[in-house]
Short mmCIF file of C-alpha atoms in Angstrom, two decimals:
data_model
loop_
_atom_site.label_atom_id
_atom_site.label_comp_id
_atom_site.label_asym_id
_atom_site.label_seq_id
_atom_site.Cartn_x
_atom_site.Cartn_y
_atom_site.Cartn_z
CA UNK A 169 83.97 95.33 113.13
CA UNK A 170 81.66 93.17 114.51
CA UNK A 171 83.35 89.66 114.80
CA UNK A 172 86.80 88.37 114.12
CA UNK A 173 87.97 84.73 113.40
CA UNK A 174 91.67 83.14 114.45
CA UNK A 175 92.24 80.44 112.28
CA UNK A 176 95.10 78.65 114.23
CA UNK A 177 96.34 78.85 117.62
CA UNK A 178 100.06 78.38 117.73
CA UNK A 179 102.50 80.53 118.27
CA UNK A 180 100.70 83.58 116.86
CA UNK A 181 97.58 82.26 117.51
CA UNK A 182 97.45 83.75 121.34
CA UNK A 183 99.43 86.42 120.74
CA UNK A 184 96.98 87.55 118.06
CA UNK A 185 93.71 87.20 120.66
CA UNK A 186 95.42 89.25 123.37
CA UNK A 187 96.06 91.73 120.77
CA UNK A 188 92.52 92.22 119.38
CA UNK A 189 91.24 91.98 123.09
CA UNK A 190 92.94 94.95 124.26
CA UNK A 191 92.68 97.31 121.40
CA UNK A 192 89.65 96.77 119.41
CA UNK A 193 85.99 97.12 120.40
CA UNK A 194 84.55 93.88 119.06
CA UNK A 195 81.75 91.70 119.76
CA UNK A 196 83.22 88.29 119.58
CA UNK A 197 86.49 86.41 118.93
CA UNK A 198 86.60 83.19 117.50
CA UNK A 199 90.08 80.71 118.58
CA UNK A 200 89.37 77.78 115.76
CA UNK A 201 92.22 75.11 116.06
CA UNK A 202 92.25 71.53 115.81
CA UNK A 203 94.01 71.43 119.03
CA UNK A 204 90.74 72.45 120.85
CA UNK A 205 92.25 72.34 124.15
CA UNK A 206 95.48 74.47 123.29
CA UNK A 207 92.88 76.98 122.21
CA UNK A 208 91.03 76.86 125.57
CA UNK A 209 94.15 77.43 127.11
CA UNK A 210 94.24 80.63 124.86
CA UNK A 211 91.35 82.04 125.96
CA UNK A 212 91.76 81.01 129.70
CA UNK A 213 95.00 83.29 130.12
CA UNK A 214 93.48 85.78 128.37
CA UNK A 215 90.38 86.05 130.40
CA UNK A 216 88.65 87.70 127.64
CA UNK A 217 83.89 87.01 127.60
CA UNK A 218 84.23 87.55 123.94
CA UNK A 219 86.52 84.97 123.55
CA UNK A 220 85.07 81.38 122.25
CA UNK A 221 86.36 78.62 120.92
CA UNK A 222 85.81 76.34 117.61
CA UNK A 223 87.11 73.20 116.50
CA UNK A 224 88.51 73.75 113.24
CA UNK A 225 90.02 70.70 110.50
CA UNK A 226 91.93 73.66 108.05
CA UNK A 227 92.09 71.04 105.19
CA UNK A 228 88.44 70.52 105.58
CA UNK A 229 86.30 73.41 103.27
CA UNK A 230 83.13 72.59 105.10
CA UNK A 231 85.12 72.82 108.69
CA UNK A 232 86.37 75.92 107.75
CA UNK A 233 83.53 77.95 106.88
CA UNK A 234 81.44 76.73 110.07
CA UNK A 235 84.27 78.18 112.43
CA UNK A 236 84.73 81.43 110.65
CA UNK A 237 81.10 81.71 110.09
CA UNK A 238 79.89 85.34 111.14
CA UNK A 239 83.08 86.73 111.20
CA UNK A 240 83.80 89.92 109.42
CA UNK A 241 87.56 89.36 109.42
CA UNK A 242 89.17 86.01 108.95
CA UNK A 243 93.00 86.24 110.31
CA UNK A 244 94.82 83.07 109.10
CA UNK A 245 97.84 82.10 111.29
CA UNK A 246 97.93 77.94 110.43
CA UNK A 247 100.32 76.42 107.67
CA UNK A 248 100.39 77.81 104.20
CA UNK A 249 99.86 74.62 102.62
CA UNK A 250 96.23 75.40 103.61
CA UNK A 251 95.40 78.67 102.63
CA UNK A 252 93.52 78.14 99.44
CA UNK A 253 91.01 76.51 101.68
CA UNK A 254 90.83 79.22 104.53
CA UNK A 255 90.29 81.66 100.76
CA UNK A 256 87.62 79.89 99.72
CA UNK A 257 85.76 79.90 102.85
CA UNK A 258 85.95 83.52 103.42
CA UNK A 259 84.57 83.84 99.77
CA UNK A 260 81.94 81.50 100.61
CA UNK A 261 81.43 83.32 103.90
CA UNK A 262 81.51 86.82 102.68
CA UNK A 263 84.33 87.43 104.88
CA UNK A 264 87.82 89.65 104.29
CA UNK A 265 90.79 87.27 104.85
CA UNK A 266 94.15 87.81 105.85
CA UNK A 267 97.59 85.92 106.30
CA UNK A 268 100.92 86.54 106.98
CA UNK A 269 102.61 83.80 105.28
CA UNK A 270 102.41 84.07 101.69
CA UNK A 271 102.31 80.11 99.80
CA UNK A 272 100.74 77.40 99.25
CA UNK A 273 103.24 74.99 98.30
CA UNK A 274 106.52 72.76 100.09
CA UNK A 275 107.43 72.07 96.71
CA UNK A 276 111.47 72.58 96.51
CA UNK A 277 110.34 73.67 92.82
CA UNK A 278 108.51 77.00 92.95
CA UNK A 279 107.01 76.20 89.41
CA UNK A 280 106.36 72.72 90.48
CA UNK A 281 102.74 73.33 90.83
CA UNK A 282 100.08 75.88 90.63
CA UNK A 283 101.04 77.74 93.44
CA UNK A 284 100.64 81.88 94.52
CA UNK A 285 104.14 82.50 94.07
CA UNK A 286 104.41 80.95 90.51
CA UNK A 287 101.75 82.48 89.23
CA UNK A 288 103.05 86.01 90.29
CA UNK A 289 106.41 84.65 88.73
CA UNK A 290 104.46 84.18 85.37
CA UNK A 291 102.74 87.36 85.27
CA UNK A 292 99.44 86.11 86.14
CA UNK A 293 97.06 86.74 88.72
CA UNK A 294 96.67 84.89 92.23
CA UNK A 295 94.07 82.14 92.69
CA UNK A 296 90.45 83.43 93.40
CA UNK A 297 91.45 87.22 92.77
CA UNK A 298 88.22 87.73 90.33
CA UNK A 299 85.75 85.90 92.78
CA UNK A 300 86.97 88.30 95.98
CA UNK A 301 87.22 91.53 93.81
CA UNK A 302 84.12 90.70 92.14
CA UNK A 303 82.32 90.45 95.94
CA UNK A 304 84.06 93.52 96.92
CA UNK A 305 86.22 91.59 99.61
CA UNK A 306 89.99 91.75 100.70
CA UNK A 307 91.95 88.71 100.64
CA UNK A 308 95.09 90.45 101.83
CA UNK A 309 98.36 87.96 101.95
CA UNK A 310 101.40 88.12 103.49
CA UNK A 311 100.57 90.68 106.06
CA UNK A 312 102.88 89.39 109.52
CA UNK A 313 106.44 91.13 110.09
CA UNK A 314 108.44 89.62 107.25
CA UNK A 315 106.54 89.51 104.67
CA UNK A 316 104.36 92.71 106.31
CA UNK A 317 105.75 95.54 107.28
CA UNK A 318 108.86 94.84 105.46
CA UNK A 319 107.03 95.48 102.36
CA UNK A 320 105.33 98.22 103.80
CA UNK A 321 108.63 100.38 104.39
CA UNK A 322 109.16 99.39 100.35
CA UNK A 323 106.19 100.55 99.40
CA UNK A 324 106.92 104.12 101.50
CA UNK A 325 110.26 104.46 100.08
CA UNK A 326 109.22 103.29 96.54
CA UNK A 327 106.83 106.14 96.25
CA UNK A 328 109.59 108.76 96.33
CA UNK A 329 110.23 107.66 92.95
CA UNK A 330 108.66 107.84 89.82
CA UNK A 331 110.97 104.45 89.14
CA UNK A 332 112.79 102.24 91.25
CA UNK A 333 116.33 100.69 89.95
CA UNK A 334 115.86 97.76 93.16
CA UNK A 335 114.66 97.25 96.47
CA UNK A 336 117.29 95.30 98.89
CA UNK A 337 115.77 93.27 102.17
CA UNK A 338 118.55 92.44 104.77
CA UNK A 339 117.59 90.38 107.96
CA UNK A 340 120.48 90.06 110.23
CA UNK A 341 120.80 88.92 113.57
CA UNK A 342 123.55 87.97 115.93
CA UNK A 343 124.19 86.55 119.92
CA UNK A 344 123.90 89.90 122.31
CA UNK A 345 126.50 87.36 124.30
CA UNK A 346 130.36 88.15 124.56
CA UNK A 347 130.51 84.16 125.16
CA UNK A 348 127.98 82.29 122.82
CA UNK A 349 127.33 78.97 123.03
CA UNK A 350 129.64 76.90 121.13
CA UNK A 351 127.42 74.14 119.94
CA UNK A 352 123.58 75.29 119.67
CA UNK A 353 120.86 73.10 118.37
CA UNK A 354 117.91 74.48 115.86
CA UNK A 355 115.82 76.23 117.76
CA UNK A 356 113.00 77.82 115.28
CA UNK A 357 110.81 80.76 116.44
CA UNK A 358 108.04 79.42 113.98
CA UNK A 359 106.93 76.56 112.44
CA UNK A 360 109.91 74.20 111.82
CA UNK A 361 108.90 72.83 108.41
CA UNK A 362 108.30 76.24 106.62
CA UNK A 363 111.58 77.44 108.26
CA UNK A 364 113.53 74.33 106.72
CA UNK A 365 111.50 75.33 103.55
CA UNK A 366 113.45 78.74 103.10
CA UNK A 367 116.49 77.14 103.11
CA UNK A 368 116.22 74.48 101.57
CA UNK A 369 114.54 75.43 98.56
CA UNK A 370 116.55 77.79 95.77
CA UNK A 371 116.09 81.10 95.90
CA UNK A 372 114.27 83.59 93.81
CA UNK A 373 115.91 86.89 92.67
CA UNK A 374 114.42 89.31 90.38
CA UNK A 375 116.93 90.47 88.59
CA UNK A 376 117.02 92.22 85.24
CA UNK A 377 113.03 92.80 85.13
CA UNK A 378 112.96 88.81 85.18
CA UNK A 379 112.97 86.18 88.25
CA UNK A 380 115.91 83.78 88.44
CA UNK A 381 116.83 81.29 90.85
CA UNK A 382 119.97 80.78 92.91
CA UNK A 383 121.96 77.78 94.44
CA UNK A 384 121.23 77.52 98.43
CA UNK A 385 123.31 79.62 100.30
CA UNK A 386 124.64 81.67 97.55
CA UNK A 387 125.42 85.77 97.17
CA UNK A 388 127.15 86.25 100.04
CA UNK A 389 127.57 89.29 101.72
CA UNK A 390 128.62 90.95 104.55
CA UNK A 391 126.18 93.94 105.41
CA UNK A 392 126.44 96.51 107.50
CA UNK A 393 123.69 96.80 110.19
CA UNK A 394 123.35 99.70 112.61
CA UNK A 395 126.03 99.71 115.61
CA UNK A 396 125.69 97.48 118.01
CA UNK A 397 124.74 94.52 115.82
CA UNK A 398 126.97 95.25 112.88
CA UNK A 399 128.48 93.39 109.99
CA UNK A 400 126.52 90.56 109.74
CA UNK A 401 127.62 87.65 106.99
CA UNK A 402 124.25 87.08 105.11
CA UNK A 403 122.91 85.16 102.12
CA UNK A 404 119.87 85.08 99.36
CA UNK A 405 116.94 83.08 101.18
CA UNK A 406 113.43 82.10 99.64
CA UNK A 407 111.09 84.56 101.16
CA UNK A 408 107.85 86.41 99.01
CA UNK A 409 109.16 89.80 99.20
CA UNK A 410 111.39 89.64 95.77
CA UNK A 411 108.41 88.50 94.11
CA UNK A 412 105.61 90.46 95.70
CA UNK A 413 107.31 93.56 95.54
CA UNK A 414 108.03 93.61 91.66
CA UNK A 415 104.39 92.15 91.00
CA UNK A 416 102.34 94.58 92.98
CA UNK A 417 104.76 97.83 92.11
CA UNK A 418 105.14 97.53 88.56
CA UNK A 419 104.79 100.84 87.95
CA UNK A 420 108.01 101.39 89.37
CA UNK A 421 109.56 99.66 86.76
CA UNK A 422 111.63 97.70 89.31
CA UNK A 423 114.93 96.06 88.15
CA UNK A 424 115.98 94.29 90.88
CA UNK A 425 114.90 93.11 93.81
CA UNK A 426 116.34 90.19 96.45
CA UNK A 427 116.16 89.00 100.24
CA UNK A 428 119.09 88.14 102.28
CA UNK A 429 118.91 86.71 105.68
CA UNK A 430 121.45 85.28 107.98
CA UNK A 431 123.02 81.91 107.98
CA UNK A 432 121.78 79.62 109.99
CA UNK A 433 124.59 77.20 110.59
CA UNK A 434 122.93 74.75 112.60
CA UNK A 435 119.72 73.95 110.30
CA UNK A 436 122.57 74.80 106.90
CA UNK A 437 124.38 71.43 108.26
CA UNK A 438 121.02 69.26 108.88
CA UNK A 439 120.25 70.99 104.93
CA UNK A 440 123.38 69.67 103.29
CA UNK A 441 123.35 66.24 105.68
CA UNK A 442 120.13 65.37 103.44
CA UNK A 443 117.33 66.33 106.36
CA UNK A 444 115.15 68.47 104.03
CA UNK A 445 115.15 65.12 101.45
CA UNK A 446 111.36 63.80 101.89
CA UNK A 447 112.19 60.53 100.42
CA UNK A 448 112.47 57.60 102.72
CA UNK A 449 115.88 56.03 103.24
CA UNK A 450 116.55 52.41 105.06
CA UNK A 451 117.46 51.49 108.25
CA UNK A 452 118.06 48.54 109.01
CA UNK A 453 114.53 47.64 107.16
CA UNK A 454 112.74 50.31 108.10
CA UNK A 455 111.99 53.16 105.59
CA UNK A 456 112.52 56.06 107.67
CA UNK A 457 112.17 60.36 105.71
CA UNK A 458 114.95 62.62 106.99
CA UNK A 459 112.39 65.15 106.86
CA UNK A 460 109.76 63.30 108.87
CA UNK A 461 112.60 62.43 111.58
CA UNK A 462 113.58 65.94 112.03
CA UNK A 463 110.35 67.36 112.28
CA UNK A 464 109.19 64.52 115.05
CA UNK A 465 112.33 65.66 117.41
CA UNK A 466 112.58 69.32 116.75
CA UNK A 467 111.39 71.66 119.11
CA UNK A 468 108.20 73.43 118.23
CA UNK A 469 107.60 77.31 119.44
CA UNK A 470 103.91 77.21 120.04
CA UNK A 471 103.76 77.19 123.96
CA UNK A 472 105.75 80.43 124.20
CA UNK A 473 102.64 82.61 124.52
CA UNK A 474 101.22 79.86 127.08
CA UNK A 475 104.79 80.01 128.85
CA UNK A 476 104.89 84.27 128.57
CA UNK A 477 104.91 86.35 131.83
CA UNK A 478 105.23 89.46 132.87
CA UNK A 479 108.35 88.37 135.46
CA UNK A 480 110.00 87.12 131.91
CA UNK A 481 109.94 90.17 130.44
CA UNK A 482 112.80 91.60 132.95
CA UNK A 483 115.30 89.16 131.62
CA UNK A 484 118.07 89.75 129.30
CA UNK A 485 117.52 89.97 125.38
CA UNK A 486 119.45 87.02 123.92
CA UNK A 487 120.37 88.37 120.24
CA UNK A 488 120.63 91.54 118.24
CA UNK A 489 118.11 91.36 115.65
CA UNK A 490 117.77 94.05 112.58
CA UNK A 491 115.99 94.39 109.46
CA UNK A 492 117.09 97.42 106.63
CA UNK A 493 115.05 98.18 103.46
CA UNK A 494 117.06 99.56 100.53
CA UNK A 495 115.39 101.91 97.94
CA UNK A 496 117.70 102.76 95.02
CA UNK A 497 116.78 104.89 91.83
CA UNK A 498 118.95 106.70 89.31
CA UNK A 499 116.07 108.61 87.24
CA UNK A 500 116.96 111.93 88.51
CA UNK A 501 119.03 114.29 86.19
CA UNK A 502 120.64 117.21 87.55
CA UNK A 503 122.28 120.02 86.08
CA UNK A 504 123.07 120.10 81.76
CA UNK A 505 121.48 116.83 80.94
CA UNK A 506 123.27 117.04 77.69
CA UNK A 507 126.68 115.82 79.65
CA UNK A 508 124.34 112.69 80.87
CA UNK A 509 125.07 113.28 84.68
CA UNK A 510 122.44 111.67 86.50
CA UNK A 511 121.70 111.12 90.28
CA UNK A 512 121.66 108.16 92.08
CA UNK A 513 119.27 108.48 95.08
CA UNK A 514 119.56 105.62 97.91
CA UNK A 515 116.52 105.45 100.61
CA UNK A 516 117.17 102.95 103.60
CA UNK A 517 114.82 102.65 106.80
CA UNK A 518 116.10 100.58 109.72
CA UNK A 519 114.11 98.92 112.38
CA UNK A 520 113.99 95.96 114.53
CA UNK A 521 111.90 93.63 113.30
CA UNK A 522 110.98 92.08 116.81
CA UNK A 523 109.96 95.76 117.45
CA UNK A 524 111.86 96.31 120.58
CA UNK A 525 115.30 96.77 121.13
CA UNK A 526 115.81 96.76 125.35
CA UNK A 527 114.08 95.50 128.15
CA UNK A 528 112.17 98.98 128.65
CA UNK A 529 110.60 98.38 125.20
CA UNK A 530 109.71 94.94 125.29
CA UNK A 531 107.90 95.13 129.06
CA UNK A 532 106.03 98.32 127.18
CA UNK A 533 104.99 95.98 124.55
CA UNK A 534 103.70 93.32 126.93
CA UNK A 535 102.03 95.91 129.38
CA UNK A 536 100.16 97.07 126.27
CA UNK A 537 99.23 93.93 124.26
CA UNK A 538 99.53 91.06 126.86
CA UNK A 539 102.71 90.08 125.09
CA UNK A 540 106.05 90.99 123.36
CA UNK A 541 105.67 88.45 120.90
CA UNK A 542 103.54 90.43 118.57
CA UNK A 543 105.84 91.47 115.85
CA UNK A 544 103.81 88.57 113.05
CA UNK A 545 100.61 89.34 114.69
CA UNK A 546 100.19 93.07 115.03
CA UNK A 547 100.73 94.09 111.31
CA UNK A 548 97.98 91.13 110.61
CA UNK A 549 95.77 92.86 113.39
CA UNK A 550 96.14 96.38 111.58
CA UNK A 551 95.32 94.99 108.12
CA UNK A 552 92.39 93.62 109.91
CA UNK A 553 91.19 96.83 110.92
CA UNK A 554 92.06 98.51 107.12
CA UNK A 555 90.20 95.59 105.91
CA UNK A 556 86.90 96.18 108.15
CA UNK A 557 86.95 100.17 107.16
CA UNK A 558 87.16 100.09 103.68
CA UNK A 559 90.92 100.92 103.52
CA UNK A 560 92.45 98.30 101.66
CA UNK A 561 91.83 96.54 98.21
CA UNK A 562 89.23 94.53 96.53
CA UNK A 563 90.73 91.06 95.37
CA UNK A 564 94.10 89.41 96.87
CA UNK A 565 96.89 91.62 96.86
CA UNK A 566 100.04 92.02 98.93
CA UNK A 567 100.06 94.44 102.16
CA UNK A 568 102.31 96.87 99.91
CA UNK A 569 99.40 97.89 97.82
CA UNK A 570 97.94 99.29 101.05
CA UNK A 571 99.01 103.39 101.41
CA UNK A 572 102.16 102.43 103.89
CA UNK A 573 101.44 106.14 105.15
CA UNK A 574 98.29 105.30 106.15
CA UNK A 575 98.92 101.80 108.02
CA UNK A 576 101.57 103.11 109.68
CA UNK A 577 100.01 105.43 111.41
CA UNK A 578 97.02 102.97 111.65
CA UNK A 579 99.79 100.96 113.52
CA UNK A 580 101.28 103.95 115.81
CA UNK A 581 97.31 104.73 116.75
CA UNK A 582 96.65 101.57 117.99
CA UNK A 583 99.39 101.54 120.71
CA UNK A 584 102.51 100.85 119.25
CA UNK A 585 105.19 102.93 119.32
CA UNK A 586 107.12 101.94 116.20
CA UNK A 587 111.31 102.90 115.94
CA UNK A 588 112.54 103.26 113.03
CA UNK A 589 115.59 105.12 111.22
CA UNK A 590 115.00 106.99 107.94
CA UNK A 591 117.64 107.73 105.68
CA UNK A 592 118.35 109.19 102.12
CA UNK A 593 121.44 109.71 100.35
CA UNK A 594 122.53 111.03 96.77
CA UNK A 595 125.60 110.68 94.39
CA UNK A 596 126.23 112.35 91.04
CA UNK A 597 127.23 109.80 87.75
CA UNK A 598 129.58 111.04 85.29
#
């Protein structure tokens, strides 16, 4: 790879340069950002000669395809709503692409419009698919942490089956503190309107070998993480993963498939006060959007690469944070088949999706990298690399039709040293 292109510098935006600088031998790296001055500031700390910097307008076609001009790789790290754009640049370009946010809507309707996800929910296939197969280019979405390597582990434990009953994603996290605060304001680790997004919009399940959508907050559960975070009350959240997963692994035959997260009580409240309503409302003559008022007083994470050092990385970790994928299949038969006993077979990996879990890890990760803030980044980084050798697919597709066997050792090669917890289980049915 001779050249890769950062399409956005926020909060992934630096952690993504420091990345590439330290562990692949490339020619140049392009920052392009609007904010042409945030993405100086990227490339000062870094202290990287390949390192330039572009002004980039992502709603702008032409804008777009003069920053990522050159480029082999195009990584896309800015809002969703703009990724048909950043698509049909690299197409124009001749460039792979990748994302880690799949969507290109803020509809509260999925099948409101056009969009990625509703056309996967319809059985169809994703904008400009033909044009990048037909060029023999990668447009690989959805490729961060979550979606990203969650899909990845589905993928690995998928293909222990011939057919897959349903894949379970749980996301649960929790205060490491014996005293948590008792009033906490929203504080979102990305950006603030695609977080109010999940949870405001209904969720997708696929259930039954057909997608249906839930009320807000809705299947409630308490799951069982690994000791010390857990039972951890969780709920169904929007997220791609129960739609990707069934699209891109049909021949699994999947049944079911769903995303639970945790509840966040603080943004839940602003949610059912009416702050995810776009409309305007009046006060006192002025029309003022509960949506636009949040998102002017929120705080926004993108300085916390800027504000990262290596003196931070000997403080405490502030929450338990795990993620579990859950593999189920009843296809095997054992024993006389005539008496109909089957078995049920139940793969599970844990991890941590932040992938550390102690202060040891986390200063490893920011000795190696340049910062412990990689977990979105990294898996985009890899797919990057895949991309550039010929490893991954023609056309767009998910980061689940890549061989998981082969990324993750892709991953584990290029410095990281991923934990994770593998287990399988079996039961006989009478």
């Amino acid at each position: 790879m001779k050249s890769i292109a950062i399409v956005g510098c926020g909060a992934q935006g630096g952690p993504c340069a420091t990345i590439i600088s330290r562990i692949l031998d490339v020619e140049s790296i392009v920052l392009a950002d609007l904010d042409v001055a945030g993405a100086e500031a990227v490339k000062e700390k870094i202290g990287d000669k390949r390192i330039s910097v572009k002004k980039l307008d992502a709603s702008d076609l032409d804008s777009v395809r003069e920053a990522i001009r050159g480029a082999d790789v195009a990584i896309n790290l800015v809002n969703p709503n703009f990724n048909p754009v950043i698509m049909e640049a690299c197409l124009a370009e001749g460039c792979h692409y990748v994302d880690t946010s799949i969507g290109d809507t803020m509809d509260l309707d999925l099948n409101a419009s056009d969009n990625i996800l509703s056309r996967m929910m319809h059985g169809r296939d994703p904008r400009f698919h033909a044009e990048f197969k037909e060029k023999g280019l990668s447009c690989m979405i959805g490729c961060g942490a979550s979606p990203g390597l969650t899909n990845v582990f589905a993928r690995y434990l998928s293909d222990k089956y011939d057919t897959v009953d349903s894949v379970k994603i749980r996301f649960g996290k929790r205060s490491r503190s014996n005293a948590p605060k008792v009033i906490a304001a929203w504080l979102p680790t990305w950006s603030p309107e695609r977080a109010l997004w999940g949870y405001a919009i209904r969720p997708v399940v696929f259930t039954g070998g057909k997608f249906e959508t839930f009320d807000i907050y809705s299947g409630y559960e308490e799951f069982l993480f690994p000791e010390p975070t857990g039972i951890i009350p969780l709920v169904y959240h929007q997220h791609p993963e129960q739609i990707t997963i069934p699209y891109y692994l049909k021949a699994k035959k999947i049944q079911y498939c769903d995303f639970k997260y945790t509840i966040d009580r603080e943004l839940g409240t602003l949610i059912l006060m009416g702050f995810g309503d776009k409309a305007p409302v009046d006060v006192k003559g002025a029309k003022v959007s509960p949506h636009e008022l949040l998102m002017k007083i929120v705080r926004r994470p993108s300085g916390n690469f800027m504000d990262e050092s290596a003196a931070m990385q000997e403080a405490d970790i502030p929450i338990h944070m795990d993620a579990s994928v859950i593999v189920e299949s009843g296809s095997g038969k054992i024993g006389d088949e005539a008496v109909g006993r089957r078995v049920r077979s139940v793969s599970r990996i844990d991890y941590h999706p932040t992938l550390y879990n102690s202060v040891e890890e986390r200063k490893a990760l920011f000795e190696t990298f340049g910062s412990s803030q990689i977990h979105v980044a990294l898996p985009a980084v890899i797919t990057a690399i895949l991309c550039s050798a010929g490893k991954a697919p023609s056309g767009v597709a998910g980061i689940e039709c890549i061989d998981p066997v082969l990324f993750l050792e892709t991953l584990q090669s290029h410095g990281l040293k991923l934990n994770y917890t593998e287990s399988h289980s079996e039961s006989v049915l009478l």
